mmCIF file of C-alpha atoms in Angstrom:
data_model
loop_
_atom_site.group_PDB
_atom_site.id
_atom_site.type_symbol
_atom_site.label_atom_id
_atom_site.label_comp_id
_atom_site.label_asym_id
_atom_site.label_seq_id
_atom_site.Cartn_x
_atom_site.Cartn_y
_atom_site.Cartn_z
ATOM 1 C CA MET C 1 -4.541 10.429 -11.862
ATOM 2 C CA GLY C 2 -2.999 8.384 -9.072
ATOM 3 C CA LEU C 3 -4.363 6.252 -6.325
ATOM 4 C CA LEU C 4 -8.035 5.345 -6.542
ATOM 5 C CA ALA C 5 -8.357 3.339 -3.339
ATOM 6 C CA ALA C 6 -6.317 2.163 -0.389
ATOM 7 C CA SER C 7 -7.899 0.025 2.248
ATOM 8 C CA PRO C 8 -6.904 -2.455 4.964
ATOM 9 C CA LEU C 9 -7.952 -6.044 4.300
ATOM 10 C CA ALA C 10 -8.922 -8.713 6.810
ATOM 11 C CA THR C 11 -7.100 -12.004 6.266
ATOM 12 C CA ALA C 12 -6.340 -15.078 8.346
ATOM 13 C CA GLN C 13 -2.738 -13.908 8.833
ATOM 14 C CA THR C 14 -3.302 -10.212 9.493
ATOM 15 C CA THR C 15 -5.584 -7.881 11.438
ATOM 16 C CA PRO C 16 -7.461 -4.927 9.889
ATOM 17 C CA LEU C 17 -5.899 -2.011 11.764
ATOM 18 C CA LYS C 18 -7.435 1.463 11.986
ATOM 19 C CA VAL C 19 -5.566 3.921 9.761
ATOM 20 C CA LEU C 20 -4.947 7.332 11.347
ATOM 21 C CA LYS C 21 -2.812 8.865 8.592
ATOM 22 C CA LYS C 22 -2.646 7.921 4.901
ATOM 23 C CA VAL C 23 0.084 9.158 2.572
ATOM 24 C CA PRO C 24 -0.951 8.677 -1.058
ATOM 25 C CA PRO C 25 1.670 7.173 -3.359
ATOM 26 C CA GLU C 26 2.754 9.098 -6.421
ATOM 27 C CA PHE C 27 1.954 7.720 -9.856
ATOM 28 C CA PRO C 28 5.418 6.740 -11.124
ATOM 29 C CA ALA C 29 6.757 8.452 -14.252
ATOM 30 C CA GLU C 30 8.145 5.051 -15.280
ATOM 31 C CA ALA C 31 4.587 3.680 -15.430
ATOM 32 C CA ALA C 32 3.532 6.517 -17.734
ATOM 33 C CA ARG C 33 6.601 5.993 -19.957
ATOM 34 C CA ARG C 34 5.782 2.277 -20.211
ATOM 35 C CA LYS C 35 2.090 3.096 -20.863
ATOM 36 C CA ILE C 36 0.961 1.243 -17.734
ATOM 37 C CA SER C 37 -2.139 3.140 -16.690
ATOM 38 C CA GLU C 38 -3.496 0.923 -13.933
ATOM 39 C CA GLY C 39 -2.720 -1.852 -11.505
ATOM 40 C CA VAL C 40 -3.587 -3.326 -8.145
ATOM 41 C CA LEU C 41 -1.065 -4.087 -5.407
ATOM 42 C CA LYS C 42 -1.543 -5.963 -2.169
ATOM 43 C CA ALA C 43 0.960 -5.136 0.559
ATOM 44 C CA LYS C 44 1.629 -6.626 3.977
ATOM 45 C CA VAL C 45 2.347 -3.819 6.429
ATOM 46 C CA SER C 46 3.999 -4.562 9.776
ATOM 47 C CA VAL C 47 3.247 -2.107 12.571
ATOM 48 C CA ASP C 48 4.756 -1.633 16.028
ATOM 49 C CA GLY C 49 2.728 -1.196 19.221
ATOM 50 C CA GLN C 50 2.580 2.580 18.750
ATOM 51 C CA GLY C 51 1.108 2.280 15.255
ATOM 52 C CA ALA C 52 4.272 3.131 13.311
ATOM 53 C CA VAL C 53 5.053 1.119 10.181
ATOM 54 C CA THR C 54 8.128 -1.073 10.595
ATOM 55 C CA ASN C 55 8.077 -3.004 7.314
ATOM 56 C CA VAL C 56 6.223 -3.078 3.984
ATOM 57 C CA GLN C 57 6.227 -6.073 1.672
ATOM 58 C CA ILE C 58 4.424 -6.175 -1.685
ATOM 59 C CA ILE C 59 2.810 -9.610 -1.864
ATOM 60 C CA GLU C 60 0.806 -9.320 -5.081
ATOM 61 C CA ALA C 61 0.751 -7.181 -8.238
ATOM 62 C CA VAL C 62 -2.059 -7.511 -10.793
ATOM 63 C CA PRO C 63 -1.348 -7.533 -13.645
ATOM 64 C CA GLU C 64 2.293 -8.624 -13.344
ATOM 65 C CA ARG C 65 3.521 -5.383 -14.942
ATOM 66 C CA ALA C 66 1.916 -3.448 -12.042
ATOM 67 C CA LYS C 67 5.150 -4.127 -10.151
ATOM 68 C CA VAL C 68 6.205 -0.765 -11.591
ATOM 69 C CA PHE C 69 4.157 0.734 -8.712
ATOM 70 C CA ASN C 70 6.045 -1.175 -5.963
ATOM 71 C CA GLU C 71 8.574 1.515 -4.990
ATOM 72 C CA SER C 72 5.960 4.262 -4.871
ATOM 73 C CA ALA C 73 3.635 2.095 -2.772
ATOM 74 C CA ILE C 74 6.371 1.069 -0.310
ATOM 75 C CA SER C 75 7.531 4.670 0.087
ATOM 76 C CA ALA C 76 3.996 5.915 0.806
ATOM 77 C CA LEU C 77 2.910 3.035 3.053
ATOM 78 C CA SER C 78 6.073 3.435 5.140
ATOM 79 C CA ARG C 79 4.740 6.854 6.186
ATOM 80 C CA TRP C 80 1.246 5.694 7.161
ATOM 81 C CA LYS C 81 0.232 5.775 10.832
ATOM 82 C CA PHE C 82 -2.122 3.317 12.503
ATOM 83 C CA GLU C 83 -3.991 3.371 15.793
ATOM 84 C CA SER C 84 -1.826 2.206 18.693
ATOM 85 C CA THR C 85 -2.715 -1.287 19.907
ATOM 86 C CA GLY C 86 0.146 -1.719 22.371
ATOM 87 C CA LYS C 87 1.518 -4.704 20.451
ATOM 88 C CA ALA C 88 3.222 -5.366 17.134
ATOM 89 C CA ASP C 89 0.831 -6.484 14.416
ATOM 90 C CA ALA C 90 0.405 -6.646 10.652
ATOM 91 C CA THR C 91 -2.304 -5.797 8.167
ATOM 92 C CA GLU C 92 -2.762 -6.137 4.430
ATOM 93 C CA ILE C 93 -3.498 -3.078 2.311
ATOM 94 C CA LYS C 94 -4.940 -3.132 -1.197
ATOM 95 C CA LEU C 95 -3.808 -0.231 -3.411
ATOM 96 C CA VAL C 96 -5.563 0.498 -6.714
ATOM 97 C CA PHE C 97 -3.598 2.713 -9.125
ATOM 98 C CA SER C 98 -5.239 4.328 -12.152
ATOM 99 C CA GLN C 99 -4.215 7.106 -14.495
ATOM 100 C CA ASP C 100 -6.786 9.014 -16.520
ATOM 101 C CA GLU C 101 -5.708 9.334 -20.126
#
C-alpha cells in the first residue's frame, strides 16, 4: 500500500534532474476513508543550485479525486534531494499512488 512509482519526467519546461534522496509519501487516511485507492499526480519541483527543493506545485491529478493525495505528495517531495547543478532548476515528477485492498 502506498506509492508505486515516482520518477522525474522530461518536458519542454523542465529538466530531468538526478534524484539523490527520495522520501516516499504516506497514503493518506482521508483517501482510505473516501475509498480512493489509487491516483496519479504530476508535480513541478523547483530546486536550488545545491539540489534542495525550494517549491512543489501539483500540476495534475488523475482522476480529479486524486487531489486527496496532494498534501502527502507535497510534504514528501519537499524533503527530496537532487544532484547539485550549481544553478536553480525545475523538474516534473510523476507519482503513482495505489492501495492494495
